[in-house]
Amino acid sequence: MSLTSDPPLSPPAGAGPRQVTADEYAALTVVPVRHPWRWVAVAATAVLLAQFLNGLITNPGWEWDVFARFVTTETVLHAVWVTLQLTFYGTVLGFALGIVLAFMRLSASPFLRAVSYAYIWAFRSIPLIVQLLFWFNLAYLYKEVEFGIPFGPGFVSFDTMNLVGAMSAAVLGLALHQAAYAAEIVRGGVLAVDGGQVEAAAALGIPRLRQLRRIVLPQAMRSILPNAANEIISLFKGTSIVSVMAIGELFYQVQVVYGRNGRVVPLLMVATVWYILLTTALSVLQHYVERHYAKGAVR
């Protein structure tokens, strides 16, 4: 037994940990964690960025006066509009067909699954430029397109030479190519929804179409949207490949202009800036659409 009134230096055996008082907390010296290499990396990156911006502004080879003269010309603006049209039609038709292909892959029918898989396999395997040139030369293989009884007489026929022009072939090629990737994006989003959701809806007697529209797709959109937005942005930039068909989209018109005046770098910057601006606009739109479908989700 202790003969003094002083408290013991350590708690007796079996007792819990001693509580630290507020005064003891205040007496502690807090030393922040040092990150010297992080600051070295920040300084090196800042120096490189400053050098790049300095060269971008002071290097006469960029010819910013030529860039300013052509960035908003009527020819370039019309080319931007053609690029947006190709992106819009390719996206709408591609995702419409892609949704059909996705549900064919999810079908209980082995035949529909096989057809969908074969389509996706074929159009993901063939380069886009080959597909575009194939549709552009469709009249070489088929002089006419007839509609009528299968393997029987036709009632209506169209001349493919006049039916499929350069713009139509570009939209058709972009849409069919996009559909193969859109199908896998949609299928992955639907599979990400817990199967118990559909089972619970079926137990409540909710019709299949309403299950899909009100339960499955709103949840699947959270998984579909990021990948779909990436595909749309890739399609927007990928429209430059239709320049091989002499369609007046942005990159083709820029090539035509610098082919005449020899100002390659500033004209390429015109195309670059327009691609950056429109891609940024699509990214902002993606953010708001994702935020709408993320309501109630834990982020």
JSON list of N, CA and C in Angstrom, two decimals, residues 92 94 112 140 149 162 170 176 192 194 200 208 229 265:
[
{"chain": "A", "resi": 92, "resn": "VAL", "atom": "N", "xyz": [-26.66, 9.14, -82.74]},
{"chain": "A", "resi": 92, "resn": "VAL", "atom": "CA", "xyz": [-28.07, 8.76, -82.60]},
{"chain": "A", "resi": 92, "resn": "VAL", "atom": "C", "xyz": [-28.34, 7.41, -83.26]},
{"chain": "A", "resi": 94, "resn": "GLY", "atom": "N", "xyz": [-26.12, 5.16, -84.22]},
{"chain": "A", "resi": 94, "resn": "GLY", "atom": "CA", "xyz": [-25.25, 4.12, -83.65]},
{"chain": "A", "resi": 94, "resn": "GLY", "atom": "C", "xyz": [-25.77, 3.60, -82.33]},
{"chain": "A", "resi": 112, "resn": "LEU", "atom": "N", "xyz": [-30.45, -15.12, -81.84]},
{"chain": "A", "resi": 112, "resn": "LEU", "atom": "CA", "xyz": [-30.27, -13.67, -81.71]},
{"chain": "A", "resi": 112, "resn": "LEU", "atom": "C", "xyz": [-28.95, -13.33, -81.05]},
{"chain": "A", "resi": 140, "resn": "TYR", "atom": "N", "xyz": [-20.43, -0.10, -106.60]},
{"chain": "A", "resi": 140, "resn": "TYR", "atom": "CA", "xyz": [-19.62, -1.03, -107.39]},
{"chain": "A", "resi": 140, "resn": "TYR", "atom": "C", "xyz": [-20.12, -2.46, -107.24]},
{"chain": "A", "resi": 149, "resn": "ILE", "atom": "N", "xyz": [-40.62, -9.03, -102.19]},
{"chain": "A", "resi": 149, "resn": "ILE", "atom": "CA", "xyz": [-40.70, -10.35, -101.57]},
{"chain": "A", "resi": 149, "resn": "ILE", "atom": "C", "xyz": [-39.30, -10.95, -101.51]},
{"chain": "A", "resi": 162, "resn": "ASN", "atom": "N", "xyz": [-27.01, 7.05, -106.84]},
{"chain": "A", "resi": 162, "resn": "ASN", "atom": "CA", "xyz": [-27.62, 8.28, -106.38]},
{"chain": "A", "resi": 162, "resn": "ASN", "atom": "C", "xyz": [-28.10, 8.18, -104.94]},
{"chain": "A", "resi": 170, "resn": "ALA", "atom": "N", "xyz": [-20.66, 8.23, -95.22]},
{"chain": "A", "resi": 170, "resn": "ALA", "atom": "CA", "xyz": [-19.95, 8.57, -93.99]},
{"chain": "A", "resi": 170, "resn": "ALA", "atom": "C", "xyz": [-20.83, 8.34, -92.77]},
{"chain": "A", "resi": 176, "resn": "LEU", "atom": "N", "xyz": [-22.77, 2.47, -88.11]},
{"chain": "A", "resi": 176, "resn": "LEU", "atom": "CA", "xyz": [-22.63, 1.02, -87.97]},
{"chain": "A", "resi": 176, "resn": "LEU", "atom": "C", "xyz": [-21.40, 0.66, -87.14]},
{"chain": "A", "resi": 192, "resn": "ALA", "atom": "N", "xyz": [-24.78, -4.54, -64.97]},
{"chain": "A", "resi": 192, "resn": "ALA", "atom": "CA", "xyz": [-24.34, -3.97, -63.69]},
{"chain": "A", "resi": 192, "resn": "ALA", "atom": "C", "xyz": [-25.49, -3.81, -62.70]},
{"chain": "A", "resi": 194, "resn": "ASP", "atom": "N", "xyz": [-28.33, -5.03, -60.36]},
{"chain": "A", "resi": 194, "resn": "ASP", "atom": "CA", "xyz": [-28.57, -6.25, -59.60]},
{"chain": "A", "resi": 194, "resn": "ASP", "atom": "C", "xyz": [-29.81, -6.98, -60.12]},
{"chain": "A", "resi": 200, "resn": "ALA", "atom": "N", "xyz": [-37.72, -8.54, -58.09]},
{"chain": "A", "resi": 200, "resn": "ALA", "atom": "CA", "xyz": [-38.68, -7.88, -57.20]},
{"chain": "A", "resi": 200, "resn": "ALA", "atom": "C", "xyz": [-39.77, -7.18, -58.01]},
{"chain": "A", "resi": 208, "resn": "ARG", "atom": "N", "xyz": [-42.91, -6.01, -68.18]},
{"chain": "A", "resi": 208, "resn": "ARG", "atom": "CA", "xyz": [-41.49, -6.08, -68.55]},
{"chain": "A", "resi": 208, "resn": "ARG", "atom": "C", "xyz": [-40.99, -4.76, -69.12]},
{"chain": "A", "resi": 229, "resn": "ALA", "atom": "N", "xyz": [-20.10, 8.62, -73.13]},
{"chain": "A", "resi": 229, "resn": "ALA", "atom": "CA", "xyz": [-19.53, 9.94, -73.39]},
{"chain": "A", "resi": 229, "resn": "ALA", "atom": "C", "xyz": [-18.15, 9.84, -74.02]},
{"chain": "A", "resi": 265, "resn": "VAL", "atom": "N", "xyz": [1.10, 24.93, -89.73]},
{"chain": "A", "resi": 265, "resn": "VAL", "atom": "CA", "xyz": [0.98, 24.94, -88.27]},
{"chain": "A", "resi": 265, "resn": "VAL", "atom": "C", "xyz": [-0.19, 25.77, -87.78]}
]
